């Protein structure tokens, strides 16, 4: 085997040398062709000068140019002779290398023929090893299939966990804003509502004390007492507190309407609360106004467990329900698939 490797390397080297010599021969042939053309051109130029001008019309400048042309022609002929000599040498070397490559190839074929009986002997000797190796390969293949099945199961669990809102704390980092505008606004509103509630309770207590201090007749008619300045101030404070509550309600209603509009635009569903713990979803691409989905909260408050209720529209989506709700157990994927289905229907229409 080492001798075969050496002979193969030697054969490759001889092959490369032969290719280089062939390329050199081609380049020399092209160069000889160019020089021949240049020589013929120079001869044609000299012949044109000789034919156009008589002996008496030659000028010294023409004589100088003719001499230069003859010298150039002599140099070209000399260079051409050298190129032809190099070409012949290159052809001889190429033939020598080709002969050496053929000899090396013949030696390689002879060694291959000698290698065949040895290979047959080695094949008979290693039959047991091949059978044992095949057995090991089968065991490893079975183990690989088991590991692949376990990997698929783990990937499905990971994907389900990601769809349910989970994440990998090693790869994903959740960043909470220290000055979160939403949290600050909620905290301010909670504080304002609490202050207004305390102030209203305090005003009610003071009003009860003032009313308890007034005179009462036997027929439960209150004596007409001119209101004092303190009572007027309390009434103004109560009116101001009620006005603040009214404004807060208006702001809350406006924010709720903005949030519902944003949900409708972003998700493509209008969400309405029909009864307690029951929600109606109407798609923006619905063909009819009554085409809606009903979901009911089945778990505790805040658990997020939802159950699809049967409607006329949901009966037309049995394929999507079986795939995304029963098999994949993902409501967001089901709603997305319904949106794509309704959108494709409108596009086809």
Short mmCIF file of C-alpha atoms in Angstrom, two decimals, residues 82-203:
data_model
loop_
_atom_site.label_atom_id
_atom_site.label_comp_id
_atom_site.label_asym_id
_atom_site.label_seq_id
_atom_site.Cartn_x
_atom_site.Cartn_y
_atom_site.Cartn_z
CA UNK A 82 15.03 30.22 -30.50
CA UNK A 83 11.30 29.69 -29.99
CA UNK A 84 11.31 26.76 -32.39
CA UNK A 85 14.26 25.25 -30.50
CA UNK A 86 12.46 25.67 -27.18
CA UNK A 87 9.30 24.21 -28.73
CA UNK A 88 11.15 21.13 -29.90
CA UNK A 89 12.75 20.69 -26.46
CA UNK A 90 9.37 21.09 -24.77
CA UNK A 91 7.83 18.51 -27.08
CA UNK A 92 10.65 16.10 -26.34
CA UNK A 93 10.23 16.62 -22.58
CA UNK A 94 6.48 16.20 -22.89
CA UNK A 95 7.00 12.91 -24.71
CA UNK A 96 9.46 11.77 -22.04
CA UNK A 97 7.02 12.68 -19.23
CA UNK A 98 4.18 10.98 -21.04
CA UNK A 99 6.25 7.82 -21.39
CA UNK A 100 7.14 7.94 -17.67
CA UNK A 101 3.47 8.43 -16.77
CA UNK A 102 2.52 5.40 -18.87
CA UNK A 103 5.21 3.31 -17.17
CA UNK A 104 3.99 4.41 -13.72
CA UNK A 105 0.40 3.60 -14.70
CA UNK A 106 1.50 0.14 -15.85
CA UNK A 107 3.30 -0.46 -12.55
CA UNK A 108 0.22 0.71 -10.66
CA UNK A 109 -2.01 -1.70 -12.59
CA UNK A 110 0.40 -4.55 -11.82
CA UNK A 111 0.35 -3.71 -8.12
CA UNK A 112 -3.45 -3.57 -8.20
CA UNK A 113 -3.55 -7.07 -9.73
CA UNK A 114 -1.25 -8.30 -6.96
CA UNK A 115 -3.43 -6.55 -4.38
CA UNK A 116 -6.61 -8.41 -5.43
CA UNK A 117 -5.70 -11.87 -3.98
CA UNK A 118 -4.49 -10.25 -0.77
CA UNK A 119 -7.76 -8.34 -0.54
CA UNK A 120 -9.75 -11.55 -0.96
CA UNK A 121 -7.77 -13.15 1.87
CA UNK A 122 -8.33 -10.15 4.08
CA UNK A 123 -12.05 -10.24 3.21
CA UNK A 124 -12.33 -13.84 4.37
CA UNK A 125 -10.41 -13.01 7.53
CA UNK A 126 -12.56 -10.00 8.45
CA UNK A 127 -16.03 -11.49 7.82
CA UNK A 128 -16.61 -11.91 11.57
CA UNK A 129 -15.54 -8.32 12.18
CA UNK A 130 -17.96 -7.09 9.51
CA UNK A 131 -20.86 -9.01 11.05
CA UNK A 132 -20.07 -7.63 14.51
CA UNK A 133 -19.78 -4.13 13.11
CA UNK A 134 -23.14 -4.51 11.34
CA UNK A 135 -24.72 -5.62 14.61
CA UNK A 136 -23.26 -2.58 16.37
CA UNK A 137 -24.52 -0.34 13.57
CA UNK A 138 -28.04 -1.76 13.94
CA UNK A 139 -27.95 -1.20 17.71
CA UNK A 140 -26.72 2.37 17.23
CA UNK A 141 -29.42 3.00 14.60
CA UNK A 142 -32.13 1.78 17.00
CA UNK A 143 -30.72 3.98 19.75
CA UNK A 144 -30.63 6.93 17.34
CA UNK A 145 -34.30 6.40 16.45
CA UNK A 146 -35.26 6.34 20.14
CA UNK A 147 -33.29 9.54 20.78
CA UNK A 148 -34.90 11.18 17.75
CA UNK A 149 -38.40 10.29 19.00
CA UNK A 150 -37.56 11.68 22.44
CA UNK A 151 -36.20 14.83 20.80
CA UNK A 152 -39.41 15.28 18.79
CA UNK A 153 -41.52 14.86 21.93
CA UNK A 154 -39.41 17.41 23.80
CA UNK A 155 -39.62 19.86 20.87
CA UNK A 156 -43.43 19.52 20.82
CA UNK A 157 -43.58 20.16 24.57
CA UNK A 158 -41.29 23.17 24.21
CA UNK A 159 -43.39 24.57 21.36
CA UNK A 160 -46.58 24.09 23.38
CA UNK A 161 -44.97 25.81 26.34
CA UNK A 162 -43.92 28.74 24.10
CA UNK A 163 -47.45 29.03 22.69
CA UNK A 164 -48.85 29.14 26.21
CA UNK A 165 -46.61 32.11 27.03
CA UNK A 166 -43.64 30.31 28.55
CA UNK A 167 -40.03 31.12 27.78
CA UNK A 168 -36.55 29.85 28.49
CA UNK A 169 -34.98 32.00 31.25
CA UNK A 170 -31.51 30.95 30.05
CA UNK A 171 -32.01 32.27 26.49
CA UNK A 172 -34.71 34.89 27.09
CA UNK A 173 -34.42 37.80 29.47
CA UNK A 174 -37.56 39.70 30.48
CA UNK A 175 -36.87 43.38 31.10
CA UNK A 176 -39.30 45.41 33.19
CA UNK A 177 -39.23 49.18 32.93
CA UNK A 178 -38.50 50.81 36.24
CA UNK A 179 -40.66 53.81 35.29
CA UNK A 180 -43.46 51.94 33.50
CA UNK A 181 -46.02 54.53 32.26
CA UNK A 182 -48.93 52.10 32.54
CA UNK A 183 -48.07 51.10 36.11
CA UNK A 184 -47.56 54.74 37.12
CA UNK A 185 -50.91 55.77 35.60
CA UNK A 186 -52.73 52.87 37.31
CA UNK A 187 -51.11 53.73 40.63
CA UNK A 188 -52.05 57.41 40.30
CA UNK A 189 -55.65 56.56 39.42
CA UNK A 190 -55.88 54.15 42.33
CA UNK A 191 -54.53 56.78 44.71
CA UNK A 192 -56.92 59.44 43.37
CA UNK A 193 -59.91 57.11 43.68
CA UNK A 194 -58.88 56.15 47.21
CA UNK A 195 -58.46 59.83 48.21
CA UNK A 196 -61.86 60.70 46.73
CA UNK A 197 -63.48 57.74 48.51
CA UNK A 198 -61.96 58.80 51.84
CA UNK A 199 -63.02 62.41 51.27
CA UNK A 200 -66.58 61.38 50.35
CA UNK A 201 -66.83 59.20 53.47
CA UNK A 202 -65.52 62.04 55.59
CA UNK A 203 -68.05 64.47 54.08
#
